GROMACS .gro file of C-alpha atoms in nm:
model
  454
    1MET     CA    1   0.000   0.000   0.000
    2LYS     CA    2   0.114   0.352  -0.077
    3PRO     CA    3   0.174   0.573   0.227
    4SER     CA    4  -0.092   0.838   0.295
    5ILE     CA    5  -0.167   1.124   0.532
    6PRO     CA    6  -0.475   1.174   0.752
    7LYS     CA    7  -0.780   1.339   0.597
    8GLY     CA    8  -0.786   1.713   0.655
    9THR     CA    9  -0.406   1.746   0.648
   10ARG     CA   10  -0.172   1.837   0.361
   11ASP     CA   11   0.184   1.826   0.237
   12PHE     CA   12   0.324   2.152   0.099
   13SER     CA   13   0.564   2.179  -0.195
   14PRO     CA   14   0.852   2.430  -0.194
   15THR     CA   15   0.642   2.673  -0.402
   16GLU     CA   16   0.345   2.638  -0.168
   17VAL     CA   17   0.566   2.694   0.136
   18ALA     CA   18   0.710   3.008  -0.029
   19ASN     CA   19   0.358   3.139  -0.102
   20ARG     CA   20   0.240   3.065   0.253
   21THR     CA   21   0.549   3.238   0.391
   22TYR     CA   22   0.467   3.542   0.176
   23ILE     CA   23   0.116   3.561   0.329
   24MET     CA   24   0.244   3.509   0.683
   25ASN     CA   25   0.517   3.770   0.644
   26THR     CA   26   0.263   4.021   0.507
   27ILE     CA   27   0.039   3.960   0.807
   28LYS     CA   28   0.326   3.971   1.059
   29THR     CA   29   0.455   4.299   0.912
   30ALA     CA   30   0.107   4.451   0.952
   31PHE     CA   31   0.079   4.320   1.310
   32GLU     CA   32   0.408   4.483   1.405
   33THR     CA   33   0.316   4.805   1.225
   34PHE     CA   34   0.009   4.822   1.451
   35GLY     CA   35   0.222   4.764   1.765
   36PHE     CA   36   0.167   4.391   1.834
   37GLN     CA   37   0.435   4.165   1.987
   38PRO     CA   38   0.485   3.794   1.905
   39ILE     CA   39   0.437   3.505   2.150
   40GLU     CA   40   0.408   3.127   2.108
   41THR     CA   41   0.227   2.866   2.317
   42PRO     CA   42   0.250   2.481   2.317
   43SER     CA   43   0.077   2.274   2.050
   44PHE     CA   44  -0.116   2.093   2.323
   45GLU     CA   45  -0.266   2.209   2.651
   46ASN     CA   46  -0.416   2.045   2.956
   47SER     CA   47  -0.768   1.933   2.864
   48SER     CA   48  -0.906   2.138   3.154
   49THR     CA   49  -0.767   2.454   2.985
   50LEU     CA   50  -0.960   2.390   2.662
   51MET     CA   51  -1.277   2.200   2.749
   52GLY     CA   52  -1.590   2.400   2.819
   53LYS     CA   53  -1.463   2.718   2.650
   54TYR     CA   54  -1.604   2.669   2.298
   55GLY     CA   55  -1.957   2.546   2.361
   56GLU     CA   56  -2.088   2.193   2.318
   57GLU     CA   57  -2.013   2.177   1.945
   58GLY     CA   58  -1.662   2.313   1.984
   59ASP     CA   59  -1.578   2.067   2.262
   60ARG     CA   60  -1.666   1.778   2.033
   61LEU     CA   61  -1.410   1.899   1.779
   62ILE     CA   62  -1.114   1.903   2.019
   63PHE     CA   63  -0.852   1.634   1.947
   64LYS     CA   64  -0.781   1.449   2.270
   65ILE     CA   65  -0.437   1.296   2.338
   66LEU     CA   66  -0.421   0.956   2.507
   67ASN     CA   67  -0.219   0.948   2.829
   68SER     CA   68   0.133   0.809   2.795
   69GLY     CA   69   0.200   0.445   2.883
   70ASP     CA   70  -0.090   0.226   2.991
   71PHE     CA   71  -0.365   0.482   2.932
   72LEU     CA   72  -0.639   0.236   3.040
   73LYS     CA   73  -0.481   0.177   3.381
   74LYS     CA   74  -0.694   0.440   3.559
   75ALA     CA   75  -1.007   0.386   3.350
   76ASP     CA   76  -1.326   0.271   3.524
   77GLU     CA   77  -1.394  -0.084   3.406
   78LYS     CA   78  -1.768  -0.037   3.433
   79LEU     CA   79  -1.760   0.271   3.210
   80LEU     CA   80  -1.546   0.081   2.960
   81SER     CA   81  -1.779  -0.218   2.952
   82GLU     CA   82  -2.080   0.012   2.907
   83LYS     CA   83  -1.896   0.204   2.634
   84GLU     CA   84  -1.946   0.538   2.813
   85SER     CA   85  -1.690   0.709   2.590
   86VAL     CA   86  -1.764   1.066   2.705
   87LYS     CA   87  -1.727   0.982   3.073
   88VAL     CA   88  -1.417   0.765   3.027
   89THR     CA   89  -1.234   1.025   2.815
   90SER     CA   90  -1.124   1.231   3.117
   91GLN     CA   91  -0.973   0.915   3.270
   92ILE     CA   92  -0.762   0.820   2.969
   93SER     CA   93  -0.679   1.164   2.830
   94GLU     CA   94  -0.546   1.464   3.028
   95LYS     CA   95  -0.419   1.670   2.734
   96ALA     CA   96  -0.553   1.791   2.400
   97LEU     CA   97  -0.434   1.964   2.085
   98ARG     CA   98  -0.523   2.333   2.090
   99TYR     CA   99  -0.850   2.421   1.912
  100ASP     CA  100  -0.761   2.788   1.864
  101LEU     CA  101  -0.504   3.041   1.984
  102THR     CA  102  -0.735   3.260   2.194
  103VAL     CA  103  -0.799   3.034   2.494
  104PRO     CA  104  -0.429   2.940   2.523
  105PHE     CA  105  -0.354   3.313   2.505
  106ALA     CA  106  -0.593   3.379   2.795
  107ARG     CA  107  -0.414   3.107   2.991
  108TYR     CA  108  -0.080   3.270   2.900
  109VAL     CA  109  -0.196   3.613   3.023
  110VAL     CA  110  -0.308   3.474   3.359
  111GLN     CA  111   0.009   3.267   3.404
  112HIS     CA  112   0.242   3.557   3.312
  113GLN     CA  113   0.033   3.850   3.440
  114ASN     CA  114   0.317   3.985   3.658
  115ASP     CA  115   0.552   4.007   3.358
  116ILE     CA  116   0.307   4.173   3.119
  117THR     CA  117   0.257   4.547   3.062
  118PHE     CA  118  -0.112   4.619   3.003
  119PRO     CA  119  -0.273   4.683   2.766
  120PHE     CA  120  -0.090   4.385   2.614
  121LYS     CA  121  -0.096   4.360   2.234
  122ARG     CA  122   0.017   4.017   2.113
  123TYR     CA  123   0.019   3.833   1.784
  124GLN     CA  124   0.058   3.462   1.726
  125VAL     CA  125   0.101   3.258   1.406
  126GLN     CA  126   0.079   2.885   1.480
  127PRO     CA  127  -0.115   2.572   1.376
  128VAL     CA  128  -0.438   2.457   1.545
  129TRP     CA  129  -0.633   2.133   1.515
  130ARG     CA  130  -1.004   2.055   1.490
  131ALA     CA  131  -1.173   1.717   1.446
  132ASP     CA  132  -1.402   1.864   1.180
  133ARG     CA  133  -1.529   1.704   0.859
  134PRO     CA  134  -1.283   1.809   0.588
  135GLN     CA  135  -1.412   2.000   0.285
  136LYS     CA  136  -1.296   2.283   0.059
  137GLY     CA  137  -1.132   2.546   0.275
  138ARG     CA  138  -1.187   2.343   0.595
  139PHE     CA  139  -0.902   2.135   0.733
  140ARG     CA  140  -0.826   1.943   1.050
  141GLU     CA  141  -0.484   2.102   1.079
  142PHE     CA  142  -0.445   2.464   0.981
  143PHE     CA  143  -0.266   2.785   1.078
  144GLN     CA  144  -0.424   3.077   1.255
  145CYS     CA  145  -0.274   3.425   1.254
  146ASP     CA  146  -0.413   3.603   1.561
  147ALA     CA  147  -0.381   3.951   1.705
  148ASP     CA  148  -0.533   4.039   2.044
  149VAL     CA  149  -0.534   4.325   2.293
  150VAL     CA  150  -0.607   4.257   2.660
  151GLY     CA  151  -0.643   4.512   2.936
  152SER     CA  152  -0.839   4.776   2.746
  153LYS     CA  153  -1.213   4.832   2.706
  154SER     CA  154  -1.167   5.113   2.456
  155LEU     CA  155  -1.370   5.078   2.135
  156TRP     CA  156  -1.076   5.229   1.945
  157GLN     CA  157  -0.931   4.878   1.957
  158GLU     CA  158  -1.223   4.753   1.747
  159VAL     CA  159  -1.168   5.043   1.505
  160GLU     CA  160  -0.800   4.949   1.471
  161PHE     CA  161  -0.882   4.585   1.403
  162VAL     CA  162  -1.106   4.687   1.113
  163GLN     CA  163  -0.815   4.896   0.982
  164LEU     CA  164  -0.577   4.603   1.034
  165TYR     CA  165  -0.793   4.371   0.826
  166ASP     CA  166  -0.811   4.635   0.554
  167ALA     CA  167  -0.433   4.692   0.560
  168VAL     CA  168  -0.348   4.322   0.523
  169PHE     CA  169  -0.596   4.243   0.245
  170THR     CA  170  -0.495   4.558   0.057
  171LYS     CA  171  -0.127   4.459   0.079
  172LEU     CA  172  -0.213   4.110  -0.052
  173GLY     CA  173  -0.400   4.267  -0.345
  174LEU     CA  174  -0.725   4.109  -0.227
  175GLU     CA  175  -0.969   4.390  -0.303
  176GLY     CA  176  -1.341   4.370  -0.231
  177THR     CA  177  -1.334   4.179   0.098
  178THR     CA  178  -1.628   4.243   0.329
  179ILE     CA  179  -1.569   4.289   0.702
  180LYS     CA  180  -1.899   4.186   0.862
  181MET     CA  181  -1.966   4.316   1.210
  182ASN     CA  182  -2.222   4.265   1.485
  183ASN     CA  183  -2.235   4.283   1.864
  184ARG     CA  184  -2.326   4.006   2.107
  185LYS     CA  185  -2.508   4.262   2.322
  186ILE     CA  186  -2.744   4.317   2.029
  187LEU     CA  187  -2.808   3.942   2.011
  188SER     CA  188  -2.863   3.929   2.387
  189GLY     CA  189  -3.104   4.220   2.354
  190ILE     CA  190  -3.297   4.041   2.079
  191ALA     CA  191  -3.319   3.727   2.293
  192GLU     CA  192  -3.448   3.947   2.579
  193VAL     CA  193  -3.708   4.119   2.361
  194ILE     CA  194  -3.848   3.788   2.230
  195GLY     CA  195  -3.848   3.634   2.579
  196ALA     CA  196  -3.572   3.378   2.515
  197GLN     CA  197  -3.298   3.504   2.747
  198ASP     CA  198  -3.245   3.155   2.889
  199LYS     CA  199  -3.189   3.023   2.536
  200LEU     CA  200  -2.928   3.280   2.429
  201ILE     CA  201  -2.657   3.024   2.346
  202ASP     CA  202  -2.898   2.802   2.150
  203PHE     CA  203  -3.034   3.109   1.973
  204THR     CA  204  -2.695   3.244   1.866
  205VAL     CA  205  -2.552   2.904   1.764
  206ALA     CA  206  -2.854   2.844   1.538
  207LEU     CA  207  -2.855   3.200   1.398
  208ASP     CA  208  -2.485   3.172   1.313
  209LYS     CA  209  -2.569   2.893   1.067
  210LEU     CA  210  -2.807   3.104   0.856
  211ASP     CA  211  -2.574   3.144   0.558
  212LYS     CA  212  -2.481   2.774   0.570
  213ILE     CA  213  -2.815   2.594   0.613
  214GLY     CA  214  -3.081   2.859   0.535
  215GLN     CA  215  -3.368   3.016   0.727
  216GLU     CA  216  -3.595   2.709   0.736
  217LYS     CA  217  -3.337   2.483   0.899
  218VAL     CA  218  -3.229   2.758   1.139
  219GLU     CA  219  -3.590   2.795   1.255
  220ALA     CA  220  -3.622   2.416   1.290
  221GLU     CA  221  -3.308   2.407   1.506
  222MET     CA  222  -3.440   2.688   1.725
  223LEU     CA  223  -3.766   2.499   1.773
  224SER     CA  224  -3.578   2.182   1.864
  225LYS     CA  225  -3.389   2.377   2.133
  226GLY     CA  226  -3.713   2.495   2.296
  227ILE     CA  227  -3.742   2.843   2.143
  228THR     CA  228  -4.111   2.909   2.084
  229GLU     CA  229  -4.279   2.974   1.747
  230GLU     CA  230  -4.397   3.310   1.880
  231ALA     CA  231  -4.038   3.410   1.962
  232ILE     CA  232  -3.917   3.298   1.619
  233LYS     CA  233  -4.185   3.511   1.450
  234LYS     CA  234  -4.056   3.815   1.640
  235VAL     CA  235  -3.706   3.770   1.492
  236GLN     CA  236  -3.830   3.726   1.134
  237PRO     CA  237  -3.707   4.077   1.039
  238LEU     CA  238  -3.351   3.965   1.115
  239PHE     CA  239  -3.357   3.717   0.826
  240SER     CA  240  -3.420   3.988   0.569
  241PHE     CA  241  -3.226   4.281   0.711
  242ASN     CA  242  -3.093   4.502   0.432
  243GLY     CA  243  -3.004   4.862   0.370
  244SER     CA  244  -2.711   5.085   0.459
  245ASN     CA  245  -2.524   5.057   0.788
  246LEU     CA  246  -2.697   5.369   0.921
  247GLU     CA  247  -3.043   5.235   0.821
  248ASN     CA  248  -2.967   4.901   0.991
  249LEU     CA  249  -2.854   5.082   1.305
  250ALA     CA  250  -3.182   5.276   1.311
  251SER     CA  251  -3.384   4.955   1.266
  252LEU     CA  252  -3.194   4.783   1.547
  253GLU     CA  253  -3.240   5.081   1.776
  254SER     CA  254  -3.614   5.064   1.719
  255MET     CA  255  -3.630   4.685   1.764
  256LEU     CA  256  -3.429   4.699   2.089
  257SER     CA  257  -3.588   5.006   2.246
  258THR     CA  258  -3.693   4.806   2.556
  259SER     CA  259  -3.354   4.638   2.613
  260GLU     CA  260  -3.076   4.835   2.782
  261GLU     CA  261  -2.814   4.576   2.685
  262GLY     CA  262  -2.937   4.575   2.326
  263LYS     CA  263  -2.920   4.954   2.305
  264SER     CA  264  -2.568   4.947   2.448
  265GLY     CA  265  -2.465   4.706   2.170
  266VAL     CA  266  -2.615   4.936   1.906
  267GLU     CA  267  -2.422   5.237   2.043
  268GLU     CA  268  -2.094   5.041   2.043
  269LEU     CA  269  -2.155   4.935   1.684
  270ARG     CA  270  -2.245   5.292   1.588
  271PHE     CA  271  -1.914   5.422   1.733
  272VAL     CA  272  -1.708   5.182   1.520
  273ILE     CA  273  -1.914   5.242   1.203
  274ASN     CA  274  -1.894   5.623   1.239
  275SER     CA  275  -1.520   5.614   1.316
  276ILE     CA  276  -1.440   5.399   1.013
  277THR     CA  277  -1.661   5.619   0.793
  278GLU     CA  278  -1.455   5.918   0.908
  279LEU     CA  279  -1.117   5.742   0.872
  280GLY     CA  280  -1.192   5.552   0.550
  281LEU     CA  281  -1.078   5.211   0.426
  282GLU     CA  282  -0.845   5.134   0.134
  283SER     CA  283  -1.005   4.828  -0.028
  284ALA     CA  284  -1.237   4.651   0.216
  285ASN     CA  285  -1.606   4.714   0.295
  286LEU     CA  286  -1.748   4.732   0.649
  287GLU     CA  287  -2.098   4.593   0.676
  288ILE     CA  288  -2.339   4.531   0.965
  289ASP     CA  289  -2.463   4.171   0.967
  290VAL     CA  290  -2.728   4.123   1.238
  291THR     CA  291  -2.733   3.744   1.186
  292LEU     CA  292  -2.360   3.716   1.257
  293ALA     CA  293  -2.331   3.536   1.590
  294ARG     CA  294  -2.010   3.327   1.584
  295GLY     CA  295  -2.084   3.023   1.795
  296LEU     CA  296  -1.803   3.069   2.047
  297ASN     CA  297  -1.937   3.126   2.397
  298TYR     CA  298  -1.670   3.369   2.512
  299TYR     CA  299  -1.764   3.668   2.291
  300THR     CA  300  -1.940   3.948   2.480
  301GLY     CA  301  -1.924   4.255   2.254
  302ALA     CA  302  -1.814   4.323   1.897
  303ILE     CA  303  -1.802   4.027   1.656
  304PHE     CA  304  -1.610   4.024   1.329
  305GLU     CA  305  -1.613   3.797   1.028
  306VAL     CA  306  -1.445   3.857   0.692
  307ALA     CA  307  -1.589   3.733   0.362
  308ALA     CA  308  -1.376   3.691   0.048
  309PRO     CA  309  -1.458   3.891  -0.266
  310LYS     CA  310  -1.797   3.788  -0.407
  311GLU     CA  311  -1.650   3.612  -0.712
  312VAL     CA  312  -1.490   3.347  -0.486
  313LYS     CA  313  -1.706   3.088  -0.309
  314MET     CA  314  -1.533   3.044   0.024
  315GLY     CA  315  -1.620   3.044   0.392
  316SER     CA  316  -1.496   3.322   0.618
  317ILE     CA  317  -1.128   3.414   0.581
  318GLY     CA  318  -1.107   3.590   0.915
  319GLY     CA  319  -1.302   3.649   1.234
  320GLY     CA  320  -1.290   3.755   1.596
  321GLY     CA  321  -1.450   3.968   1.861
  322ARG     CA  322  -1.457   4.120   2.210
  323TYR     CA  323  -1.440   3.899   2.519
  324ASP     CA  324  -1.485   4.091   2.844
  325ASP     CA  325  -1.381   3.825   3.092
  326LEU     CA  326  -1.212   3.533   2.913
  327THR     CA  327  -0.923   3.538   3.162
  328GLY     CA  328  -1.180   3.513   3.443
  329ILE     CA  329  -1.219   3.141   3.374
  330PHE     CA  330  -0.855   3.109   3.482
  331GLY     CA  331  -0.889   3.328   3.791
  332LEU     CA  332  -0.797   3.675   3.659
  333LYS     CA  333  -1.113   3.886   3.672
  334ASP     CA  334  -1.211   4.202   3.484
  335VAL     CA  335  -0.949   4.192   3.209
  336SER     CA  336  -1.126   4.280   2.888
  337GLY     CA  337  -0.985   4.168   2.555
  338VAL     CA  338  -1.059   4.186   2.185
  339GLY     CA  339  -0.894   4.004   1.898
  340ILE     CA  340  -0.911   3.889   1.538
  341SER     CA  341  -0.777   3.600   1.336
  342PHE     CA  342  -0.670   3.557   0.973
  343GLY     CA  343  -0.748   3.220   0.812
  344LEU     CA  344  -0.415   3.157   0.637
  345ASP     CA  345  -0.524   2.844   0.450
  346ARG     CA  346  -0.843   2.996   0.311
  347ILE     CA  347  -0.665   3.318   0.220
  348TYR     CA  348  -0.415   3.104   0.026
  349LEU     CA  349  -0.697   2.935  -0.168
  350VAL     CA  350  -0.860   3.270  -0.247
  351LEU     CA  351  -0.534   3.425  -0.370
  352GLU     CA  352  -0.465   3.114  -0.578
  353GLU     CA  353  -0.813   3.114  -0.736
  354LEU     CA  354  -0.785   3.483  -0.823
  355GLY     CA  355  -0.429   3.445  -0.957
  356LEU     CA  356  -0.292   3.700  -0.710
  357PHE     CA  357   0.030   3.522  -0.617
  358LYS     CA  358   0.340   3.694  -0.746
  359THR     CA  359   0.624   3.476  -0.879
  360VAL     CA  360   0.809   3.368  -0.565
  361ASP     CA  361   1.181   3.288  -0.583
  362LEU     CA  362   1.243   2.956  -0.412
  363PRO     CA  363   1.554   2.923  -0.192
  364LYS     CA  364   1.847   2.814  -0.410
  365PRO     CA  365   2.224   2.853  -0.427
  366LYS     CA  366   2.373   3.138  -0.625
  367VAL     CA  367   2.660   2.916  -0.734
  368ILE     CA  368   2.705   2.541  -0.768
  369PHE     CA  369   3.029   2.346  -0.807
  370LEU     CA  370   2.984   2.053  -1.043
  371ASN     CA  371   3.154   1.724  -0.967
  372PHE     CA  372   3.345   1.585  -1.266
  373ASP     CA  373   3.681   1.528  -1.098
  374ALA     CA  374   3.708   1.380  -0.748
  375SER     CA  375   4.072   1.485  -0.710
  376THR     CA  376   3.971   1.852  -0.669
  377ASP     CA  377   3.685   1.793  -0.422
  378ILE     CA  378   3.868   1.935  -0.120
  379ILE     CA  379   3.964   2.250  -0.314
  380LYS     CA  380   3.601   2.299  -0.414
  381MET     CA  381   3.482   2.248  -0.055
  382LYS     CA  382   3.734   2.503   0.076
  383ALA     CA  383   3.614   2.749  -0.188
  384ILE     CA  384   3.250   2.685  -0.092
  385LYS     CA  385   3.337   2.742   0.275
  386SER     CA  386   3.489   3.083   0.184
  387LEU     CA  387   3.190   3.176  -0.030
  388ARG     CA  388   2.946   3.089   0.250
  389GLU     CA  389   3.153   3.292   0.498
  390ASN     CA  390   3.105   3.583   0.256
  391GLY     CA  391   2.728   3.533   0.257
  392VAL     CA  392   2.706   3.360  -0.081
  393LYS     CA  393   2.462   3.067  -0.103
  394SER     CA  394   2.677   2.786  -0.242
  395GLU     CA  395   2.631   2.418  -0.316
  396PHE     CA  396   2.845   2.119  -0.418
  397TYR     CA  397   2.693   1.852  -0.640
  398PRO     CA  398   2.770   1.542  -0.430
  399ASP     CA  399   2.771   1.257  -0.682
  400LEU     CA  400   3.070   1.217  -0.913
  401GLY     CA  401   2.984   1.249  -1.282
  402GLU     CA  402   3.215   0.997  -1.448
  403SER     CA  403   3.002   0.928  -1.756
  404ASN     CA  404   2.862   1.167  -2.013
  405LYS     CA  405   2.510   1.078  -1.897
  406ALA     CA  406   2.596   1.155  -1.533
  407GLN     CA  407   2.748   1.491  -1.630
  408LYS     CA  408   2.438   1.584  -1.831
  409ARG     CA  409   2.233   1.506  -1.520
  410GLN     CA  410   2.433   1.766  -1.327
  411TRP     CA  411   2.377   2.032  -1.595
  412LYS     CA  412   2.006   1.946  -1.597
  413TYR     CA  413   2.001   1.998  -1.218
  414VAL     CA  414   2.149   2.346  -1.274
  415THR     CA  415   1.880   2.428  -1.533
  416ASN     CA  416   1.589   2.294  -1.328
  417ARG     CA  417   1.689   2.493  -1.020
  418GLU     CA  418   1.773   2.804  -1.223
  419ILE     CA  419   2.115   2.848  -1.061
  420GLU     CA  420   2.293   3.160  -1.184
  421PHE     CA  421   2.663   3.062  -1.161
  422VAL     CA  422   2.839   2.729  -1.221
  423VAL     CA  423   3.195   2.624  -1.146
  424SER     CA  424   3.255   2.331  -1.381
  425LYS     CA  425   3.630   2.286  -1.347
  426VAL     CA  426   3.916   2.351  -1.104
  427GLU     CA  427   4.279   2.329  -1.214
  428ASN     CA  428   4.578   2.457  -1.012
  429GLU     CA  429   4.325   2.646  -0.794
  430VAL     CA  430   4.196   2.833  -1.098
  431PHE     CA  431   3.817   2.810  -1.126
  432THR     CA  432   3.621   2.792  -1.450
  433LEU     CA  433   3.311   3.005  -1.383
  434LYS     CA  434   3.009   3.021  -1.613
  435ASN     CA  435   2.730   3.278  -1.591
  436MET     CA  436   2.418   3.080  -1.689
  437ILE     CA  437   2.222   3.397  -1.771
  438SER     CA  438   2.472   3.564  -2.007
  439GLY     CA  439   2.651   3.245  -2.116
  440GLU     CA  440   2.990   3.405  -2.045
  441GLN     CA  441   3.265   3.177  -1.917
  442GLU     CA  442   3.599   3.280  -1.760
  443SER     CA  443   3.883   3.156  -1.544
  444CYS     CA  444   3.947   3.323  -1.208
  445SER     CA  445   4.115   3.289  -0.868
  446LEU     CA  446   3.915   3.230  -0.552
  447SER     CA  447   3.918   3.600  -0.452
  448GLU     CA  448   3.806   3.698  -0.803
  449LEU     CA  449   3.536   3.428  -0.789
  450ILE     CA  450   3.398   3.565  -0.462
  451ASN     CA  451   3.391   3.924  -0.593
  452LYS     CA  452   3.223   3.830  -0.923
  453ILE     CA  453   2.949   3.625  -0.754
  454LYS     CA  454   2.886   3.870  -0.469
   0.00000   0.00000   0.00000
């Protein structure tokens, strides 16, 4: 059988790695331009750190890691015999692969709170894992590129994140992205107005699926979670909200006139919309989306989601929001935070589909020493050492080319890798150097060789 890799994972060719690096470097440059600092956290965390932070659906998608050694040693035999997999999991698995970068970041802030200067602006570019069903643009292993600020309740942070999204997508040449925005306080206010405060999580999780499964199935899910038909009728206007941002704000203000929390959410949204209108965006559009809920339980204020240009069928390529007390679950109360994430893998697919990747130069030597005469190998290696010390990327073809066929193979290697300079012969420490672009060939000493190639 041929070897394979797990579904939802991928190998990357040198060109793909170069393109991904280009995206990541563009994002990192923007992060640092906006004042963010890099951190990294482990690939896996204690299960207790992750479980219960993403809602019921999110918890099911967390990859659990079996305990080392005899992982069944502490397992309850009765639970095993009754196949109580959920209950036995905590006995055989104490660690899990991280589901996102936000919860580990909250853990990091609490653990290192005495070393951090607040407000703390951090960015993080690392892989995450989700036991999801793979499909186009959805993988089980993928990179997230996150930026977060903790220790500030200022709405200017939300304004800056909108600008950050715009800056990155403009730099990538990805014009026409739509930054969708809502506020969880608005959703809480709607749940209050329709008399479904106790069903807020069920309400938002179902509403968040509107663009994926449609209105009919969303309503069916709400009914199945105990939300009444009367309450669902009251939210009908949400399913057909349209108009300008200012018109939508006015409609929401009217709908939520009896909810203080709802009105607070509208005012926060208005501040961001008005600020961005005043400041302007380069290539992105900012749009209120009242059905945007994002199913993660920890969001408390602004919610973001970024859609690719309309000509590309793709899920969200970025998202995030405000979480007023995420660190509270780890014992550090009243530390507000807000953050966004860029979906590297989906951004890659969008850029590829739109033909927006520039030609990327793959890493390669500037000069290669061919191997036709073993007696001069040590001279070549000394020359290569000197070239490398002078910052010149240099390579030695390792296999001796004794036959005409073997020598042609070396020249083909030069052509395929598009190497600029070739040393084909060494005699009395005089090097025969060929410029593969101009076709010129000359003999030179080592010092001359270094100067010509540098």
